Coordinates of C-alpha atoms and ligand atoms in Angstrom, one line a residue:
M1 CA 348.8 77.6 164.4
R2 CA 350.4 79.3 167.2
I3 CA 352.4 82.6 165.2
L4 CA 354.5 84.9 166.6
I5 CA 354.2 88.3 165.3
T6 CA 357.3 91.0 165.5
G7 CA 356.1 94.3 165.5
G8 CA 352.6 93.0 166.1
A9 CA 351.5 96.5 167.8
G10 CA 352.0 98.5 164.5
F11 CA 349.6 99.3 161.5
V12 CA 350.5 96.1 159.3
G13 CA 350.9 94.0 162.5
S14 CA 347.6 94.6 164.4
H15 CA 345.4 94.0 161.4
L16 CA 347.7 90.9 160.7
C17 CA 347.0 89.9 164.1
D18 CA 343.1 90.5 163.6
R19 CA 343.1 88.4 160.5
L20 CA 345.2 85.8 162.2
L21 CA 343.0 85.7 165.4
K22 CA 339.7 85.3 163.0
E23 CA 341.5 82.3 161.0
M24 CA 341.5 80.7 164.6
H25 CA 345.0 81.2 165.0
E26 CA 346.8 82.0 167.9
V27 CA 348.8 84.8 167.9
I28 CA 351.7 85.8 170.5
V29 CA 353.0 89.7 169.5
V30 CA 356.4 91.0 170.9
D31 CA 356.6 94.4 170.3
N32 CA 358.9 97.3 171.7
L33 CA 356.3 100.0 170.5
I34 CA 359.0 102.3 169.4
T35 CA 357.0 103.4 166.3
G36 CA 353.8 101.2 167.3
D37 CA 351.0 101.7 169.6
I38 CA 349.7 99.8 172.4
N39 CA 345.7 101.2 171.0
N40 CA 346.3 99.3 168.1
I41 CA 345.8 96.1 169.7
S42 CA 343.8 97.0 173.0
H43 CA 341.0 95.3 171.7
L44 CA 342.5 92.2 171.8
A45 CA 343.7 92.3 175.6
G46 CA 342.2 89.2 177.6
R47 CA 341.7 86.8 174.6
D48 CA 343.3 83.3 175.6
D49 CA 344.5 83.2 172.1
F50 CA 346.4 86.1 172.6
S51 CA 349.2 87.9 174.1
F52 CA 351.7 90.7 174.4
V53 CA 355.3 91.1 175.4
K54 CA 356.9 94.5 175.0
Y55 CA 360.2 93.6 174.3
D56 CA 362.9 94.8 171.7
V57 CA 363.6 91.8 169.2
S58 CA 367.2 92.6 168.4
N59 CA 368.1 91.0 171.9
F60 CA 367.7 87.5 171.9
I61 CA 364.0 86.1 171.7
F62 CA 362.9 83.5 174.0
V63 CA 359.3 82.0 173.2
P64 CA 358.0 79.4 175.8
G65 CA 355.9 76.6 174.3
K66 CA 355.1 75.3 170.6
V67 CA 355.1 78.4 167.8
D68 CA 354.3 77.0 164.3
A69 CA 354.9 80.4 162.4
V70 CA 357.1 83.5 162.8
M71 CA 356.4 86.6 160.8
H72 CA 358.7 89.3 161.6
L73 CA 357.2 92.5 160.8
A74 CA 359.3 94.8 163.3
S75 CA 361.0 97.7 161.9
P76 CA 360.3 101.4 161.6
A77 CA 358.6 102.0 158.3
S78 CA 358.4 105.8 157.9
P79 CA 361.1 107.6 155.4
N80 CA 360.2 111.0 156.8
P81 CA 363.2 113.1 158.4
T82 CA 361.0 115.7 160.2
S83 CA 358.8 112.7 162.0
P84 CA 360.4 110.9 165.5
Y85 CA 358.5 107.8 163.9
G86 CA 360.6 108.3 160.9
Y87 CA 363.8 105.7 160.8
P88 CA 366.3 109.1 159.4
Q89 CA 365.5 109.7 163.3
L90 CA 365.8 106.3 164.6
P91 CA 368.9 104.9 162.2
I92 CA 370.6 102.3 164.5
Q93 CA 367.6 100.9 166.1
T94 CA 366.6 100.3 162.0
L95 CA 369.4 98.8 161.3
K96 CA 369.8 96.6 164.3
V97 CA 366.4 95.2 164.2
G98 CA 366.6 94.6 160.1
S99 CA 369.9 92.5 160.9
L100 CA 369.6 91.6 164.5
G101 CA 366.0 91.2 164.7
T102 CA 366.0 89.3 161.6
H103 CA 368.5 86.9 163.3
N104 CA 367.0 86.7 166.2
A105 CA 363.6 85.9 164.5
L106 CA 364.9 83.4 162.5
G107 CA 366.6 82.0 165.1
V108 CA 363.3 81.8 167.5
A109 CA 361.6 79.9 163.4
R110 CA 364.8 77.0 163.1
V111 CA 364.6 76.0 167.0
H112 CA 360.9 75.5 166.8
E113 CA 361.0 74.4 162.6
A114 CA 358.3 76.6 162.6
V115 CA 357.8 78.5 158.9
F116 CA 359.2 82.1 158.9
L117 CA 358.1 85.5 157.1
L118 CA 360.3 88.6 156.6
A119 CA 358.1 91.9 155.8
S120 CA 360.5 93.5 153.3
T121 CA 359.9 96.3 151.5
S122 CA 359.7 97.9 147.7
E123 CA 362.8 100.0 149.3
I124 CA 365.1 97.2 148.5
Y125 CA 364.6 98.5 145.0
G126 CA 365.8 102.2 146.1
D127 CA 364.9 104.8 143.6
P128 CA 364.3 102.2 140.6
Q129 CA 365.6 102.6 137.1
E130 CA 363.6 99.5 136.3
H131 CA 360.1 100.2 135.8
P132 CA 357.6 99.1 137.3
Q133 CA 359.6 96.6 139.6
K134 CA 360.0 92.9 138.8
E135 CA 361.3 90.7 141.9
S136 CA 364.2 90.1 139.4
Y137 CA 365.9 93.7 139.6
Y138 CA 368.7 94.3 141.7
G139 CA 367.8 97.7 143.0
H140 CA 369.4 101.0 143.0
V141 CA 370.2 102.0 146.2
D142 CA 372.7 104.8 147.7
I143 CA 374.7 103.0 150.1
V144 CA 375.4 105.4 152.4
G145 CA 372.2 107.6 152.0
P146 CA 370.2 108.6 155.0
R147 CA 367.6 105.9 153.6
S148 CA 369.7 103.2 153.5
V149 CA 369.6 102.5 157.2
Y150 CA 366.1 101.2 156.1
D151 CA 366.9 99.8 152.9
E152 CA 370.1 98.2 153.3
A153 CA 369.3 96.4 156.5
K154 CA 366.0 95.0 154.9
R155 CA 368.3 94.1 151.8
F156 CA 370.6 92.2 154.9
A157 CA 367.4 90.3 156.6
E158 CA 366.4 89.1 152.7
S159 CA 369.9 87.6 152.4
I160 CA 370.2 86.1 155.8
T161 CA 366.3 84.6 155.3
M162 CA 368.0 82.6 152.0
A163 CA 370.9 81.6 154.0
Y164 CA 368.4 79.8 156.6
H165 CA 366.4 78.8 153.9
R166 CA 369.5 77.4 151.9
Y167 CA 371.8 76.1 155.1
H168 CA 369.5 75.3 157.4
D169 CA 366.6 74.2 155.1
L170 CA 363.6 76.7 156.9
D171 CA 360.4 77.4 155.2
T172 CA 360.8 80.9 154.5
H173 CA 358.8 83.7 152.5
I174 CA 359.6 87.2 151.7
A175 CA 357.0 89.8 150.9
R176 CA 358.3 92.7 149.2
I177 CA 355.6 95.4 150.5
F178 CA 354.9 98.3 148.4
N179 CA 353.2 101.3 149.6
T180 CA 350.1 100.3 151.9
F181 CA 347.8 102.3 154.0
G182 CA 344.7 102.2 156.2
P183 CA 343.2 102.8 159.6
R184 CA 345.8 102.8 162.4
M185 CA 348.7 103.9 160.8
R186 CA 349.8 106.9 163.3
L187 CA 348.4 110.7 162.5
D188 CA 352.1 111.8 163.0
D189 CA 354.1 108.9 161.3
G190 CA 354.9 111.6 158.1
R191 CA 354.2 109.3 155.5
A192 CA 352.1 110.8 152.7
I193 CA 348.8 109.4 153.3
P194 CA 348.3 110.0 156.9
N195 CA 350.1 113.5 156.7
F196 CA 347.6 114.6 154.1
I197 CA 344.5 113.1 155.5
V198 CA 345.7 115.2 158.9
Q199 CA 346.2 118.0 157.4
A200 CA 342.8 117.8 155.3
L201 CA 340.7 117.5 157.9
K202 CA 342.3 120.5 159.9
G203 CA 341.2 122.5 156.6
K204 CA 345.3 122.6 156.1
P205 CA 346.7 122.9 152.7
L206 CA 348.4 119.3 152.0
T207 CA 352.0 119.9 151.7
I208 CA 353.6 118.4 148.4
Y209 CA 357.3 117.4 148.2
G210 CA 359.3 118.6 145.7
D211 CA 356.9 119.5 142.2
G212 CA 354.5 116.1 143.4
S213 CA 355.3 114.7 140.1
Q214 CA 356.9 111.5 142.0
T215 CA 354.8 108.6 141.7
R216 CA 353.6 106.0 143.9
S217 CA 351.2 103.0 144.0
F218 CA 349.1 102.4 147.4
C219 CA 347.4 99.3 148.2
Y220 CA 344.8 98.9 150.9
I221 CA 345.7 97.2 154.3
D222 CA 342.7 94.5 153.9
D223 CA 344.2 93.4 150.5
L224 CA 348.2 93.1 152.1
V225 CA 347.1 91.1 154.9
E226 CA 345.0 88.7 152.4
G227 CA 348.8 88.5 150.4
L228 CA 350.6 88.4 153.7
Y229 CA 348.4 85.0 154.8
L230 CA 348.5 83.7 151.2
L231 CA 352.1 83.6 150.9
L232 CA 352.7 82.3 154.7
Q233 CA 351.0 79.2 153.1
S234 CA 352.1 78.9 150.1
D235 CA 355.5 76.8 149.0
E236 CA 357.1 80.0 147.4
N237 CA 360.4 80.8 148.9
Y238 CA 361.6 83.6 146.6
P239 CA 360.6 87.3 147.3
V240 CA 357.1 88.1 146.0
N241 CA 355.8 91.7 145.2
L242 CA 352.9 92.5 146.9
G243 CA 351.3 95.7 146.4
N244 CA 348.7 97.4 144.1
P245 CA 349.3 98.4 140.6
Q246 CA 347.5 101.4 140.3
E247 CA 350.3 104.2 139.8
M248 CA 349.7 108.1 140.6
S249 CA 351.8 110.7 141.1
I250 CA 351.8 112.5 144.5
L251 CA 350.2 115.7 143.6
V252 CA 347.3 113.8 142.3
L253 CA 347.2 111.7 145.4
A254 CA 346.7 114.8 147.4
E255 CA 344.0 116.3 145.2
E256 CA 341.9 112.9 146.0
I257 CA 342.2 113.7 149.9
N258 CA 341.4 117.2 149.0
R259 CA 338.2 115.9 147.3
I260 CA 336.9 113.3 149.3
V261 CA 337.5 115.3 152.6
G262 CA 335.8 118.4 150.9
N263 CA 338.9 120.5 152.0
K264 CA 338.9 123.9 150.0
A265 CA 342.5 124.7 151.3
G266 CA 344.3 123.6 148.1
I267 CA 348.1 122.6 148.6
R268 CA 351.5 124.1 149.6
R269 CA 354.5 123.3 147.6
V270 CA 357.6 122.6 149.8
P271 CA 360.0 122.6 147.0
D272 CA 363.1 121.2 148.8
G273 CA 361.0 118.7 151.0
R274 CA 362.2 115.9 149.2
A275 CA 364.7 113.4 151.0
P276 CA 367.7 112.6 149.4
S277 CA 367.1 109.7 147.2
D278 CA 363.2 109.8 147.5
P279 CA 362.5 107.6 144.6
Q280 CA 360.5 109.5 141.6
Q281 CA 358.7 106.3 140.5
R282 CA 357.4 102.9 142.2
Q283 CA 354.9 101.0 141.0
P284 CA 354.8 96.4 141.4
D285 CA 354.6 94.1 138.6
I286 CA 353.0 91.7 140.7
T287 CA 353.1 88.7 137.9
R288 CA 354.3 86.4 140.4
A289 CA 352.0 87.1 143.3
K290 CA 348.5 86.7 141.0
S291 CA 350.2 83.1 139.3
I292 CA 351.7 82.2 142.4
L293 CA 348.9 83.1 145.3
N294 CA 346.1 83.8 143.1
W295 CA 346.5 87.5 144.6
E296 CA 345.5 90.8 143.5
P297 CA 344.3 93.9 145.4
K298 CA 340.6 94.3 145.3
V299 CA 339.9 97.3 146.9
D300 CA 340.1 100.3 145.1
L301 CA 341.7 103.6 145.9
E302 CA 339.0 105.6 146.9
T303 CA 337.2 103.1 149.1
G304 CA 340.5 102.6 150.7
L305 CA 340.8 106.3 151.3
K306 CA 337.2 107.0 152.8
L307 CA 337.5 103.9 155.2
T308 CA 341.2 105.4 156.5
I309 CA 339.7 109.0 156.5
E310 CA 336.3 107.8 158.9
D311 CA 339.3 106.1 161.5
F312 CA 341.7 109.5 161.2
E313 CA 338.7 111.7 162.2
K314 CA 337.6 109.5 164.8
R315 CA 341.6 109.6 166.3
L316 CA 341.8 113.2 165.4
Ligands
LIG1 P1 354.5 100.1 162.2 O1 356.1 101.4 162.6 O2 353.3 100.7 162.2 O3 355.1 98.8 162.5 C1 356.4 98.1 162.8 C2 355.9 97.7 164.5 O4 357.3 97.1 164.8 C3 355.8 98.9 165.2 O5 354.7 98.5 166.5 C4 357.3 99.3 166.1 O6 357.0 99.3 167.5 C5 357.7 97.9 166.0 N1 359.2 97.5 166.3 C6 360.5 98.4 165.4 N2 361.6 97.6 165.9 C7 361.2 97.0 167.2 C8 362.3 96.2 168.1 N3 363.5 96.3 167.8 N4 361.5 95.5 168.8 C9 360.2 94.9 168.4 N5 359.1 95.7 167.9 C10 360.0 96.7 167.0 O7 355.0 100.1 160.6 P2 354.1 99.5 159.7 O8 353.7 100.4 158.0 O9 353.2 98.5 159.7 O10 355.5 98.2 158.4 C11 355.2 96.6 159.4 C12 356.5 96.3 158.4 O11 356.1 96.4 157.1 C13 357.7 96.8 158.7 O12 358.8 95.7 158.7 C14 358.1 97.9 157.3 O13 359.3 97.7 157.0 C15 357.3 96.7 156.5 N6 356.5 97.7 155.1 C16 355.3 98.3 155.6 C17 354.7 99.4 154.6 C18 353.9 100.3 154.3 O14 353.5 100.7 153.6 N7 353.0 100.1 155.6 C19 355.6 99.2 153.1 C20 356.8 98.2 152.9 C21 357.4 97.8 154.3
LIG2 N1 355.2 113.7 150.6 C1 354.9 114.5 150.0 N2 354.3 115.3 151.3 C2 354.3 114.7 152.4 C3 354.6 113.5 152.8 C4 355.7 113.0 151.5 O1 354.7 115.3 149.2 O2 353.8 115.3 153.1 C5 356.1 112.3 149.6 C6 357.1 112.1 149.5 O3 358.3 112.5 149.5 C7 357.3 111.2 148.3 C8 356.0 110.4 148.5 O4 355.5 111.3 149.1 O5 357.9 111.4 147.2 C9 355.7 109.2 149.4 O6 356.2 109.4 151.1 P1 356.0 108.2 152.2 O7 356.6 108.7 153.6 O8 354.7 108.1 152.0 O9 356.8 107.0 151.7 P2 357.6 106.3 150.6 O10 356.9 106.2 149.4 O11 358.6 107.7 150.2 O12 358.5 105.3 151.4

């Protein structure tokens, strides 16, 4: 297949490029590098089966030649308001790429009669009142809160994707991605795992926002990429959760990272560090992914963290 990946120079997108190229597909990346990094894909430069175009997909997209699949990953993804790469600092860009960008990416898929996959998110469930979260849960999102620029953009993105499926008969897929981590995450993107690893490697205390009792479930990047690839090839048009159901508190995550790195500086509590609407708990119900895709995560947290720490150490 000839596959267009929007946001392909980002963390998830660049790993997806590697995987698709390994499967002998041709890959075209379109990315404006607003939160991505050209170094994530620089090892692919010069290949005949790979090309990169620096472009903002919130504008009309024209792709010469045949396209067989469009995978729409372009969007800021970090909720941290103190990072320049966090969507609270990029609110209009985030809303535009989730709405206009998704519309344009769907337009490319329609013109080429290509398969379409949307990278959606567990954030569409907001601060969830159902636990664990099944795809049937409608979510609990503060429409005007600071996180809404991301959450509502992705909810719109899912809605317009289903409209293209129903109205234009497009073959579409929606992945609801839960917290994913791994090599190539930006050192300064502000999410918990990059923050903690950088702090631990520098021998500093790890910043725990609030009391650290809030939970997340972390999936290693290779597992997620496998799930995305299977979903792209499946017949499933309704949303599918992709994530690792192993849930833990942020405090336990921090202690685990300190243990692996051997950091003796402990933790530092930042009592008012939690952003408004920061979900208290999050865990995917992956029953549908298991039965439809025969997929479940294989990499345990410790193995994934060690691989990520190795990569961060090199880049620091
Ligand atoms: P990332 O910031 O590393 O990658 C996003 C990429 O999109 C970046 O390279 C960025 O430059 C690009 N981009 C943003 N706006 C663009 C625009 N208007 N035009 C062109 N390119 C644009 O983030 P990530 O963690 O790799 O996330 C990738 C996708 O997966 C996002 O859609 C995100 O919402 C989704 N997702 C990620 C996670 C996670 O835990 N990593 C969880 C849920 C959903
Ligand atoms: N968090 C933290 N310290 C940090 C960064 C994040 O305690 O240095 C917390 C944050 O408040 C949230 C959780 O870790 O409750 C996960 O945050 P992240 O930014 O990784 O992603 P989210 O799941 O909120 O999108």
